[in-house]
Short mmCIF file of C-alpha atoms and ligand atoms in Angstrom, two decimals:
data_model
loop_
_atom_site.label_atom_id
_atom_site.label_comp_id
_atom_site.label_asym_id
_atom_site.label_seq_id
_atom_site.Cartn_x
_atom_site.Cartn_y
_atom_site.Cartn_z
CA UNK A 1 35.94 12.52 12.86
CA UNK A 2 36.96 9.18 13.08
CA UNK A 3 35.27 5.29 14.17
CA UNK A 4 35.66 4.43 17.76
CA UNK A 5 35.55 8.95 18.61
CA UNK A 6 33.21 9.02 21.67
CA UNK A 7 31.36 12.40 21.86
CA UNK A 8 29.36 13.78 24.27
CA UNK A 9 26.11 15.00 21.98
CA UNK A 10 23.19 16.72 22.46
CA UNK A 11 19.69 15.74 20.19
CA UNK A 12 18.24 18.14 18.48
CA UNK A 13 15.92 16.52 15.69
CA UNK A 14 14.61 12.92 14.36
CA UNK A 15 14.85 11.20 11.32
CA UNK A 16 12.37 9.66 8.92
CA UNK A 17 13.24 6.80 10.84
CA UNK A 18 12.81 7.84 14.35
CA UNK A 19 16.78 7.84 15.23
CA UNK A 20 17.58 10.82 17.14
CA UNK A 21 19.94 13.52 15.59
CA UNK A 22 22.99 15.53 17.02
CA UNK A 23 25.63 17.50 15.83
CA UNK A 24 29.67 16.75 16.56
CA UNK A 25 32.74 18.42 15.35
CA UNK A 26 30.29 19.92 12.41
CA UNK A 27 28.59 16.87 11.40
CA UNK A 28 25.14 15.10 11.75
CA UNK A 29 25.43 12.30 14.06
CA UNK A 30 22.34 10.11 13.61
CA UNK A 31 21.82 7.97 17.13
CA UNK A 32 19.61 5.09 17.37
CA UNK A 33 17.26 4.87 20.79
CA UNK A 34 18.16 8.44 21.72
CA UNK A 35 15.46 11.46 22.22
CA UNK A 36 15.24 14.79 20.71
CA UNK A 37 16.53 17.57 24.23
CA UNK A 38 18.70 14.42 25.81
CA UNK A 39 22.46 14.34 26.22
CA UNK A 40 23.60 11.17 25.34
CA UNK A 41 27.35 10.09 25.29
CA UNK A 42 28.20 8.22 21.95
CA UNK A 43 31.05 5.85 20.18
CA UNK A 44 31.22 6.79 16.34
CA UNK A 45 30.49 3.43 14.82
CA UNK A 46 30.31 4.44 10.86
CA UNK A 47 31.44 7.85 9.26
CA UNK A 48 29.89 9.20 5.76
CA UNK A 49 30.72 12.04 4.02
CA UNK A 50 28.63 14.41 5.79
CA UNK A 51 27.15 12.62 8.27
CA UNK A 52 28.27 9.81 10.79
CA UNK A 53 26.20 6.99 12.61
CA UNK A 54 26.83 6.81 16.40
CA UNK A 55 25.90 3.94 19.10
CA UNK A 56 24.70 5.20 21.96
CA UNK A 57 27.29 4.59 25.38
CA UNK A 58 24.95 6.57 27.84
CA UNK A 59 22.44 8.70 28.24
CA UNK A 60 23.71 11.80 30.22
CA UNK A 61 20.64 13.61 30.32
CA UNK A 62 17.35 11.92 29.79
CA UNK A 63 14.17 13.64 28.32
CA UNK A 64 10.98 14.18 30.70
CA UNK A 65 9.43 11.58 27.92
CA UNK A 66 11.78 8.46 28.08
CA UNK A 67 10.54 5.62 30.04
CA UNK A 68 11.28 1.93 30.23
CA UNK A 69 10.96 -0.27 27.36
CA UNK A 70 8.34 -2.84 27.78
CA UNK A 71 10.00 -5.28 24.87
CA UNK A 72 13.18 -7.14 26.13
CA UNK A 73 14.04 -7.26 22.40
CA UNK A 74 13.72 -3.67 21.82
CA UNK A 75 17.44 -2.08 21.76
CA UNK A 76 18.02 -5.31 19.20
CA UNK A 77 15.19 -5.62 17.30
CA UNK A 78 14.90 -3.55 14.16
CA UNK A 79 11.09 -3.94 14.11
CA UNK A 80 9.72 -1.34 16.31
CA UNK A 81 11.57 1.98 17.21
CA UNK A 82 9.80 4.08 19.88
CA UNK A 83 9.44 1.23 22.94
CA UNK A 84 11.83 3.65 25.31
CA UNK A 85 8.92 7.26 24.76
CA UNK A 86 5.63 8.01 26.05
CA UNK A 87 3.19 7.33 23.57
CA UNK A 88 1.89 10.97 23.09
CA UNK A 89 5.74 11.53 22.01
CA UNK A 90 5.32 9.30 19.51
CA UNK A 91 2.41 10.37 18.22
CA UNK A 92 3.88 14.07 18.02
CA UNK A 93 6.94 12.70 15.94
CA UNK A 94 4.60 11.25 13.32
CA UNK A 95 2.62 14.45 13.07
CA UNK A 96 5.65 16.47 12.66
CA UNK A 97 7.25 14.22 10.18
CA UNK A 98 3.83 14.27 7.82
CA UNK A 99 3.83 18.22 8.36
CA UNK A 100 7.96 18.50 7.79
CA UNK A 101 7.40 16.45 4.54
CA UNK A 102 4.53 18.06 3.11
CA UNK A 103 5.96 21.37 3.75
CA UNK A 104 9.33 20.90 2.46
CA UNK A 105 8.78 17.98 -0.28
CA UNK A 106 5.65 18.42 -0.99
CA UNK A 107 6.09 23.01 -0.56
CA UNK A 108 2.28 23.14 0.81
CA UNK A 109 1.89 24.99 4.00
CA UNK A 110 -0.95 22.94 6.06
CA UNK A 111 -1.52 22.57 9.39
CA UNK A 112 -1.34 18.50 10.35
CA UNK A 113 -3.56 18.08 13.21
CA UNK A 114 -2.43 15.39 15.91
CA UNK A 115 -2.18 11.66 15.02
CA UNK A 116 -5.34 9.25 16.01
CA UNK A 117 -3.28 7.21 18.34
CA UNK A 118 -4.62 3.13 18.42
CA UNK A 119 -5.90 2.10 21.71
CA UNK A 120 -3.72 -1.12 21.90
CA UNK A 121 -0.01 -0.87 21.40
CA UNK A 122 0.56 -4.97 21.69
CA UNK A 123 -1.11 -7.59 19.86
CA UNK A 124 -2.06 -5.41 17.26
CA UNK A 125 -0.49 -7.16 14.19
CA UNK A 126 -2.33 -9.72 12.48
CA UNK A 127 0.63 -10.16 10.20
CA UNK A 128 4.11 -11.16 10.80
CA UNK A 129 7.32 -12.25 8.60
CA UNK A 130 9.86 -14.24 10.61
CA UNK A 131 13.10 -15.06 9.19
CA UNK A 132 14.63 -18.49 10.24
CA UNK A 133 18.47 -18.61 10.02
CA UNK A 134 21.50 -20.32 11.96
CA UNK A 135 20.89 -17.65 14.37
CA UNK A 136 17.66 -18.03 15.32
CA UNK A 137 13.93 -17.52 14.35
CA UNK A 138 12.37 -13.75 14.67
CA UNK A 139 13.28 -10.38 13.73
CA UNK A 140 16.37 -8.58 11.47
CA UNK A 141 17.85 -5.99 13.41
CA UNK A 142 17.63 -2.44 11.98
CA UNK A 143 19.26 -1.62 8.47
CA UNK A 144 20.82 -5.84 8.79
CA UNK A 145 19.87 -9.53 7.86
CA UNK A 146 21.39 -10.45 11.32
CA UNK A 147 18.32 -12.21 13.17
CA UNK A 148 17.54 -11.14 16.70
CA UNK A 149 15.48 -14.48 18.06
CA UNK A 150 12.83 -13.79 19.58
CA UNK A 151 9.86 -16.30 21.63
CA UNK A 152 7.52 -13.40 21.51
CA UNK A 153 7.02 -10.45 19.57
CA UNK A 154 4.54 -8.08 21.75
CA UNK A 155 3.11 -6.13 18.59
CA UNK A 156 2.02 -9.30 17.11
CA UNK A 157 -1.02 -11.30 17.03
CA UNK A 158 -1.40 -13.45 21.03
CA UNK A 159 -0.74 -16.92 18.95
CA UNK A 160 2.71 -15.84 17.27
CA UNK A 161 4.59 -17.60 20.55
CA UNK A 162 2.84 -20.73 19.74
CA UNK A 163 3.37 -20.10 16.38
CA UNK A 164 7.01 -19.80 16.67
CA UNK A 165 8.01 -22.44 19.33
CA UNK A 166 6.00 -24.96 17.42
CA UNK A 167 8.15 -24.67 14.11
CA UNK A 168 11.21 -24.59 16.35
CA UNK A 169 10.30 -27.65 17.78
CA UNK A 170 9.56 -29.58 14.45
CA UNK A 171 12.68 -28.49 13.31
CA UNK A 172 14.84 -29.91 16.27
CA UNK A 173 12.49 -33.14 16.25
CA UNK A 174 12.72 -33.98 12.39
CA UNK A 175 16.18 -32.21 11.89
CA UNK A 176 14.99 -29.60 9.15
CA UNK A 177 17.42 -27.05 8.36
CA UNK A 178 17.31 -23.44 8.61
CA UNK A 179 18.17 -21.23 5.09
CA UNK A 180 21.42 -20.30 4.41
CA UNK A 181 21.33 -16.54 2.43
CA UNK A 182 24.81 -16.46 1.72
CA UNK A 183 25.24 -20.22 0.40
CA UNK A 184 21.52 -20.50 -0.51
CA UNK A 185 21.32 -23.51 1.32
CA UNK A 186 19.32 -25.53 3.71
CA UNK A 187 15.41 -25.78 3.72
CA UNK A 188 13.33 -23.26 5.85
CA UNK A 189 13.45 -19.52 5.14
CA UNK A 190 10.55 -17.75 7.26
CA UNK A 191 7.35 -18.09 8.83
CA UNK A 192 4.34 -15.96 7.53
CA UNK A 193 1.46 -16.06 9.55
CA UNK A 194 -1.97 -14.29 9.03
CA UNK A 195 -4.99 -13.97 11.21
CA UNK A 196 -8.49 -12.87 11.26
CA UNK A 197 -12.03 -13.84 12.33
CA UNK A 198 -12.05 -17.21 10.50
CA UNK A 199 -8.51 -18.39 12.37
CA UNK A 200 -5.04 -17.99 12.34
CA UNK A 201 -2.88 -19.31 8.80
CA UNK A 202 0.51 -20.40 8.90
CA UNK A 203 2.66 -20.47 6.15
CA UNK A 204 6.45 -21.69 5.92
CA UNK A 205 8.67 -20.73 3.22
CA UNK A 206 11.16 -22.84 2.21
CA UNK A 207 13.91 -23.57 -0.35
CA UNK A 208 13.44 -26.90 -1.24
CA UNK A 209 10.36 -27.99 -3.45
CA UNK A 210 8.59 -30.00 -0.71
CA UNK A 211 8.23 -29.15 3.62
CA UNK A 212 9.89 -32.50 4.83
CA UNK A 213 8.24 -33.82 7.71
CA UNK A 214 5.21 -31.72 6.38
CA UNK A 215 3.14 -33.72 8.43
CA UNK A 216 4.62 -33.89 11.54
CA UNK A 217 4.58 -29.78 11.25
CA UNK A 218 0.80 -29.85 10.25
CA UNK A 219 0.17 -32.16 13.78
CA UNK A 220 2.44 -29.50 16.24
CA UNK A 221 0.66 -26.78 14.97
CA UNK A 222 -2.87 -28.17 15.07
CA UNK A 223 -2.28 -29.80 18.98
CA UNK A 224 -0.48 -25.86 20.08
CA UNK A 225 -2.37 -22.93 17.73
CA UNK A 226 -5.78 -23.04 19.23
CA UNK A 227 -7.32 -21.06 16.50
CA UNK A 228 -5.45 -22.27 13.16
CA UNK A 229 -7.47 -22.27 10.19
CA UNK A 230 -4.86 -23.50 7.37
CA UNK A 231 -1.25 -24.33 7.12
CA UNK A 232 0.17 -23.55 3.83
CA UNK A 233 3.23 -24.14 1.94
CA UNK A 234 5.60 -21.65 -0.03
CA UNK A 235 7.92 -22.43 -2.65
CA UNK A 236 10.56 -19.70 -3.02
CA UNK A 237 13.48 -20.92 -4.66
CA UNK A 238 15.34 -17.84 -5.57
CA UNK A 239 18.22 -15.39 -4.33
CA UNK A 240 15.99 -12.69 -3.10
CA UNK A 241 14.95 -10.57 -0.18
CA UNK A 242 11.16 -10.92 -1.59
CA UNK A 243 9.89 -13.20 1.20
CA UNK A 244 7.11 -14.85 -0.85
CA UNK A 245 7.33 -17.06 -4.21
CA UNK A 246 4.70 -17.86 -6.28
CA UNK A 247 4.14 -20.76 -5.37
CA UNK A 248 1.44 -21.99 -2.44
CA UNK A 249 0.22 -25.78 -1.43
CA UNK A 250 -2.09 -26.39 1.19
CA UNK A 251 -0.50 -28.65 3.59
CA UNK A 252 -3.67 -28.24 5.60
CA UNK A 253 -6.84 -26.69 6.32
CA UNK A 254 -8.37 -23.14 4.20
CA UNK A 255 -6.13 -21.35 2.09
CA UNK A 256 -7.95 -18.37 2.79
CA UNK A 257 -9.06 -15.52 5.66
CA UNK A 258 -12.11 -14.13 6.79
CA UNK A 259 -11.99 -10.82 8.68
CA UNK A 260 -14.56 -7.97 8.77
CA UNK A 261 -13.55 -4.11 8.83
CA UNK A 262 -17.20 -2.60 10.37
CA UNK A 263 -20.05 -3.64 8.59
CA UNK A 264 -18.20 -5.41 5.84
CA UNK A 265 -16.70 -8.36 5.29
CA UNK A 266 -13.64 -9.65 3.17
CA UNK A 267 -12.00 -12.76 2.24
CA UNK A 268 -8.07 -12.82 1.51
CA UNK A 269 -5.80 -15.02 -0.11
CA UNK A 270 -2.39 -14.97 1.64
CA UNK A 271 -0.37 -13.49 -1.70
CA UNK A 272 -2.98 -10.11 -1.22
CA UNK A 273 -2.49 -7.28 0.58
CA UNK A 274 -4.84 -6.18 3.73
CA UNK A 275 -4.10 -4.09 6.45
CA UNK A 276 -2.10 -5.13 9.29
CA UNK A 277 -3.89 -3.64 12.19
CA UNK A 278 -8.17 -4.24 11.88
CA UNK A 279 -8.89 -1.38 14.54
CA UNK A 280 -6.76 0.81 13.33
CA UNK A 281 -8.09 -0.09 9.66
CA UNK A 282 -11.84 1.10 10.76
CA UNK A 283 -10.49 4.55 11.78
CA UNK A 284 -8.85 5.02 8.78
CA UNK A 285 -11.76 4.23 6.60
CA UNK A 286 -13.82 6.35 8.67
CA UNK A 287 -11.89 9.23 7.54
CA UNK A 288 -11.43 8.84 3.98
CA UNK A 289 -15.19 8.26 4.17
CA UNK A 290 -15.64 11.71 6.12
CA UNK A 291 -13.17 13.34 3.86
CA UNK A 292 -15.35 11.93 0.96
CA UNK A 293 -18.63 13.09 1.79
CA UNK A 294 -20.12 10.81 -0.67
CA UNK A 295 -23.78 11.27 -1.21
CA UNK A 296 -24.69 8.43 -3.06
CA UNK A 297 -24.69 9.66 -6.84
CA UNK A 298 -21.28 9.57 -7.68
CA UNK A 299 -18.78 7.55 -9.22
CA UNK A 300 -16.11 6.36 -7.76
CA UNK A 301 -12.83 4.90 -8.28
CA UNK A 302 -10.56 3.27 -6.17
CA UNK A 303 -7.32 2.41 -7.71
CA UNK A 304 -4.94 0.57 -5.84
CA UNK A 305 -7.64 -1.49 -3.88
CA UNK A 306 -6.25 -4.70 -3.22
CA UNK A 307 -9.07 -6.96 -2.06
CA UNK A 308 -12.14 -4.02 -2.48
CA UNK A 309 -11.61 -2.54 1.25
CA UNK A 310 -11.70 0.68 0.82
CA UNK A 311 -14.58 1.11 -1.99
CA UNK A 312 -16.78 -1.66 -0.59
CA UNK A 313 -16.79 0.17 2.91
CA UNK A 314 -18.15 3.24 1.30
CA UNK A 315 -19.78 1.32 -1.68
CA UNK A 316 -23.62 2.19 -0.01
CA UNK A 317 -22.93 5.99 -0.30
CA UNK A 318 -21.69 5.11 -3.76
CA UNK A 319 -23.48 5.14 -7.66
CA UNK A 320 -20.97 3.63 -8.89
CA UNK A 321 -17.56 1.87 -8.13
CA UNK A 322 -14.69 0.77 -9.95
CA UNK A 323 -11.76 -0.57 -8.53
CA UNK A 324 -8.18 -1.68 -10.44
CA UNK A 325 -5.14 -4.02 -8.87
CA UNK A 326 -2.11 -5.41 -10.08
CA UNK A 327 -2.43 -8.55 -7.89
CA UNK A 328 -4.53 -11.39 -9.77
CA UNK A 329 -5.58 -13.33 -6.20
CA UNK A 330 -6.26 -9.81 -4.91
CA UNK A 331 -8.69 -8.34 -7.79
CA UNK A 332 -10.35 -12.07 -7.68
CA UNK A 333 -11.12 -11.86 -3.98
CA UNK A 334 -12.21 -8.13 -4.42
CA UNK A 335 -15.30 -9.54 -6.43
CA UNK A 336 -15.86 -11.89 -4.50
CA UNK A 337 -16.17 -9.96 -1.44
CA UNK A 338 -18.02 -7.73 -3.54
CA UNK A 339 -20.47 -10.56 -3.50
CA UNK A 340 -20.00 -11.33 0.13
CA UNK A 341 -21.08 -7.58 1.18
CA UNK A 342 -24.50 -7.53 -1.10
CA UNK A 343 -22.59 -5.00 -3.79
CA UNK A 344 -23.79 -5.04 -7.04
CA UNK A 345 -22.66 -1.62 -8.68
CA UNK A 346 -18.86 -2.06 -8.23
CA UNK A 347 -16.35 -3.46 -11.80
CA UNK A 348 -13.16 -5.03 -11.08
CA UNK A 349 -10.10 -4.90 -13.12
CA UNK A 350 -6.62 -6.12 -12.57
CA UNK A 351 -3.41 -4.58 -13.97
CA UNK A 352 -1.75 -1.35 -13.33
CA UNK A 353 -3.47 2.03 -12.23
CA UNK A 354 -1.28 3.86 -14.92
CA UNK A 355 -1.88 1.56 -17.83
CA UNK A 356 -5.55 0.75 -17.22
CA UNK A 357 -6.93 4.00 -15.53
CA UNK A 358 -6.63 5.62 -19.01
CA UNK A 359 -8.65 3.19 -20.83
CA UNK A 360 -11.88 3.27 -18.43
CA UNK A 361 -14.91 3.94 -20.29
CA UNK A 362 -17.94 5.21 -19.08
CA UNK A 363 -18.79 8.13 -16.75
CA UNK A 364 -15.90 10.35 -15.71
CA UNK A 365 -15.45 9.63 -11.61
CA UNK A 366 -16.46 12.80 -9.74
CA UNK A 367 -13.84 11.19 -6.25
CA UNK A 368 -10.79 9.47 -6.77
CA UNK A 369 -9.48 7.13 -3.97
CA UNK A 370 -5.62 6.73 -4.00
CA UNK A 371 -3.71 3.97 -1.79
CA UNK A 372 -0.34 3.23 -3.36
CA UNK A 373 2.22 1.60 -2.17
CA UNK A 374 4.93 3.03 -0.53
CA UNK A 375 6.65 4.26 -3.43
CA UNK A 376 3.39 6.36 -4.44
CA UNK A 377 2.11 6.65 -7.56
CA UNK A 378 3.09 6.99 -11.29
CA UNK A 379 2.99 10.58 -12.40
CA UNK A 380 0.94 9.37 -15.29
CA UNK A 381 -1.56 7.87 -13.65
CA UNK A 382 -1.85 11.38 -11.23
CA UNK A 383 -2.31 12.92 -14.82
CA UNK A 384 -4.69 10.31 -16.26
CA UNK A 385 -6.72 11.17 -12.76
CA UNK A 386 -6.27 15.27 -13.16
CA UNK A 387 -7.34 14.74 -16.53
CA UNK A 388 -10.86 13.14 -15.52
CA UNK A 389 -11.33 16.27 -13.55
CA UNK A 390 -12.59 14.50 -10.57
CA UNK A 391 -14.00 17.16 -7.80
CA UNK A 392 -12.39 15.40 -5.47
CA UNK A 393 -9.40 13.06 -4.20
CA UNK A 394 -8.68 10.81 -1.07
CA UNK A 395 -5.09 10.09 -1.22
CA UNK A 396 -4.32 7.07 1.78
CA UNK A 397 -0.33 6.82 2.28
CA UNK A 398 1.51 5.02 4.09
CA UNK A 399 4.74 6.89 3.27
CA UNK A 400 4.60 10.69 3.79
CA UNK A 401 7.58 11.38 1.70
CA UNK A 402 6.54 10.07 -1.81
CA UNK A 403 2.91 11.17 -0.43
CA UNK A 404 4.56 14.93 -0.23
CA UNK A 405 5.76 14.65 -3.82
CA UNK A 406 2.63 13.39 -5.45
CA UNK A 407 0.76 16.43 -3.52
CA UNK A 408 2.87 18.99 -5.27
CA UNK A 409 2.05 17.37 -8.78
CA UNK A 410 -1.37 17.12 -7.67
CA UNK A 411 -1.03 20.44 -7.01
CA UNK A 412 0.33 22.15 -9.96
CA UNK A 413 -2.04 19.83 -12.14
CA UNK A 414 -5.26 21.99 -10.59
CA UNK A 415 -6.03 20.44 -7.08
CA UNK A 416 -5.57 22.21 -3.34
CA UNK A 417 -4.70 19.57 -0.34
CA UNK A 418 -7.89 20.90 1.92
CA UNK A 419 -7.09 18.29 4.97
CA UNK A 420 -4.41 16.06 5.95
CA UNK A 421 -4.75 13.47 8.96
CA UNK A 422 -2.10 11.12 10.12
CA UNK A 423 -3.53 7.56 11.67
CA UNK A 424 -1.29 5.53 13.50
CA UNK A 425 -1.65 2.14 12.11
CA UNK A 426 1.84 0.79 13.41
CA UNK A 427 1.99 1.62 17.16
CA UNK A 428 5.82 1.91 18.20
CA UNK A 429 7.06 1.95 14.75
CA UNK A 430 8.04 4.47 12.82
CA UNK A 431 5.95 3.73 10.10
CA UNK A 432 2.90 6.28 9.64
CA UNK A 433 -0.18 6.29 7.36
CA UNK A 434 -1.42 9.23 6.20
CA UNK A 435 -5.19 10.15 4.98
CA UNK A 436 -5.40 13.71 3.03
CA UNK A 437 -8.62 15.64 0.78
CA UNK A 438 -7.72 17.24 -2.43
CA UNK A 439 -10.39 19.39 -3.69
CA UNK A 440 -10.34 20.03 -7.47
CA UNK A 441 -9.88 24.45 -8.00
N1 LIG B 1 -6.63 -0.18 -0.77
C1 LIG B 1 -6.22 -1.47 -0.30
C2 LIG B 1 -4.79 -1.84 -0.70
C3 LIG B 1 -3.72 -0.81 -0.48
S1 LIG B 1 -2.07 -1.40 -0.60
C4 LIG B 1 -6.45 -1.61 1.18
O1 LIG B 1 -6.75 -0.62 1.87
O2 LIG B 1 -6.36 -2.72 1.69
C5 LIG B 1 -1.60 -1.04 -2.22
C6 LIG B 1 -2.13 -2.01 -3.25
O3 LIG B 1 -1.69 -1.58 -4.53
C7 LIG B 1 -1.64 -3.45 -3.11
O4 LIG B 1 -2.74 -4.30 -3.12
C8 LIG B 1 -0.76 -3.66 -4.34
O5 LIG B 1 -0.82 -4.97 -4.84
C9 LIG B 1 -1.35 -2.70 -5.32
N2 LIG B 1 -0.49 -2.16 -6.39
C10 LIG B 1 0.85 -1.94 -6.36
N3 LIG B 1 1.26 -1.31 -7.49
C11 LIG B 1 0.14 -1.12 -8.25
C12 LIG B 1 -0.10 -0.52 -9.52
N4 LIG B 1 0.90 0.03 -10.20
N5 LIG B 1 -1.37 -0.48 -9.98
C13 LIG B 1 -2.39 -1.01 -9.27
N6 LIG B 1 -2.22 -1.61 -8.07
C14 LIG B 1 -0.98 -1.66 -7.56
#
């Protein structure tokens, strides 16, 4: 097989990353925007050792599920992958993948009922990242730090248009430069924006030690972004794909969010982490709540727990709750919002789950509430947790692959996975989070 071979294919299977798969001349050939029982006709634009990447030339026979994508960025944009299928398709790909993963990674055979689809598909994000280069301000396209421009992403928040023209046009007025990744020059390097109850926060990351024109930017935003709570300023000097520095200045405004999740409600400081869709966030909870079954005398520990979400929305069925953080400005708002939502029975401590999980004193938690990141947890720490034998475990993932691995140690260290329930958090992704009950044998 060779570049620039066109092939006419058909898909059998996805991958992790919701590319459609097909087989020529004996190899995988991995097809961006094309469905699993279509015949598509492709150009062979990179070949591997034993397996190839194709572009896709034209679909020859489309599946019953394609329709028309409602993004104009979509066949561009890396962000979202799954624009072009019904819904219900989607949600049956993220099933499958959790189920394929769990079975084959993780060797546990376990029925994964359907996703819980989100109601809203658009506007869901109350998050976004935008890089600003030469080529525009908006979105990398897939596996690429080429930026696809874009005036409007649809899965964002309704203000990131406003957002986005604004700092375009303060650039053009006061002539501030764009970053330049490969000579690490020029001023501007993305806009983060945030938003909850209390407003909308915009941050710009730049470069250069200072925002030039810093208040001409504050005055766009404030007469366009009708419900901007703070604009903030981030240093980030170095050679890095890490988006954030250290670094923050108020330029104006709060430096902080309010948003609520149900009955409770949290404060955020823009370095810590909170879920990016609040709907979506409630159902989740929900079920780690169900699958916890908490009765009000036992302890509990939630380890990775950011700003206290998780706990604090089951801390009334709770005896007692301790949560640990690696983020200082995360742990710091977790007792605060401890505060905020009345709780007086929860202990906050910040450094790693593996190094401080070992060194709790006190009562012996009877449920464990795991939400790593995506890379999962330490085995250590899964030992350190075994060890306490807790009766039972919430693992929340939001990548089923590492999730799959830390069930088998889980496993083999004296716990059964009893349920497992995918949640769509990330509408039209291919991102998944994942919600699953380990019961202690
Ligand atoms: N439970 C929270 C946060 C989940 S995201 C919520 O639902 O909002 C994962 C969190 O783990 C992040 O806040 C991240 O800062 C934190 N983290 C990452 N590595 C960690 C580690 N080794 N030990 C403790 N916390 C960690």
């Amino acid at each position: 097989m060779n570049k620039n071979d066109i092939f006419e294919i058909e898909i059998t299977g996805t991958t992790d990353e919701g590319d459609g798969v097909g087989r020529a001349e004996g190899m995988a050939v991995f097809v961006p925007y094309a469905l699993v029982g279509e015949v598509v006709s492709v150009i062979i634009v990179k070949v591997m050792k034993s397996f190839a990447y194709g572009k896709l030339l034209e679909v020859v026979k489309p599946s019953n599920f394609r329709i028309k994508a409602e993004c104009e960025y979509f066949y561009k944009c890396g962000g979202c992958r799954f624009w072009n299928v019904e819904y219900e398709q989607e949600l049956e790909f993220k099933r499958k993948h959790v189920e394929d993963c769990i079975n084959r990674i993780g060797k546990i055979n376990i029925d994964v009922p359907k996703t819980i689809g989100c109601e809203s598909n658009k506007g869901y994000r109350n998050k976004g990242q935008f890089p600003v280069t030469d080529d525009g301000i908006g979105i990398y396209a897939q596996h690429s730090h080429r930026v696809i421009d874009v005036e409007k992403c649809i899965i964002q928040g309704e203000e990131n248009p406003a957002v986005l023209s604004a700092v375009r046009d303060w650039m053009n007025e006061c002539g501030v430069e764009p970053y330049n990744e490969e000579k690490h020059s020029g001023c501007v390097r993305h806009i983060y924006t945030r938003c909850g109850e209390s407003g909308v926060m915009v941050c710009i990351v730049t470069r250069t030690e200072c925002v030039p024109h810093g208040e001409r930017l504050v005055e766009i935003l404030r007469e366009r972004v009708e419900r901007l709570s703070g604009v903030l300023h981030n240093y980030n000097e170095k050679r890095t794909n890490v988006v954030l520095g250290k670094r923050f200045r108020t330029l104006w405004g709060e430096d902080y969010l309010v948003d609520s999740i149900g009955h409770c409600r949290f404060k955020l400081s823009p370095l810590s982490f909170y879920q990016v869709n609040n709907a979506q966030t409630k159902v989740l909870y929900d079920k780690v709540a169900e699958f916890a079954e908490l009765s009000g005398n036992e302890v509990v520990w939630d380890l990775y727990c950011g700003i206290g979400t998780i706990g604090q929305y089951l801390a009334k069925d709770v005896k007692k709750l301790v949560g640990i953080e690696v983020v200082p400005q995360a742990i710091e708002n977790a007792k605060e919002n401890a505060r905020l939502n009345g709780i007086e029975n929860a202990e906050y401590y910040c450094g790693t789950a593996e190094e401080l999980a070992p060194k709790l004193k006190g009562e012996k938690p009877d449920t464990v509430i795991l939400d790593p990141p995506r890379k999962g947890c330490e085995e250590s720490l899964l030992k350190t947790v075994a060890k306490t034998k807790a009766k039972k475990i919430v693992y929340v993932s939001c990548k089923p692959s590492t999730l799959a691995r830390d069930l088998r140690i889980l496993e083999d260290l004296g716990y059964k996975t009893v349920k497992v329930q995918p949640v769509d958090m990330f509408p039209r992704t291919h991102h998944v989070e994942c919600c699953v009950l380990l019961c202690r044998t």
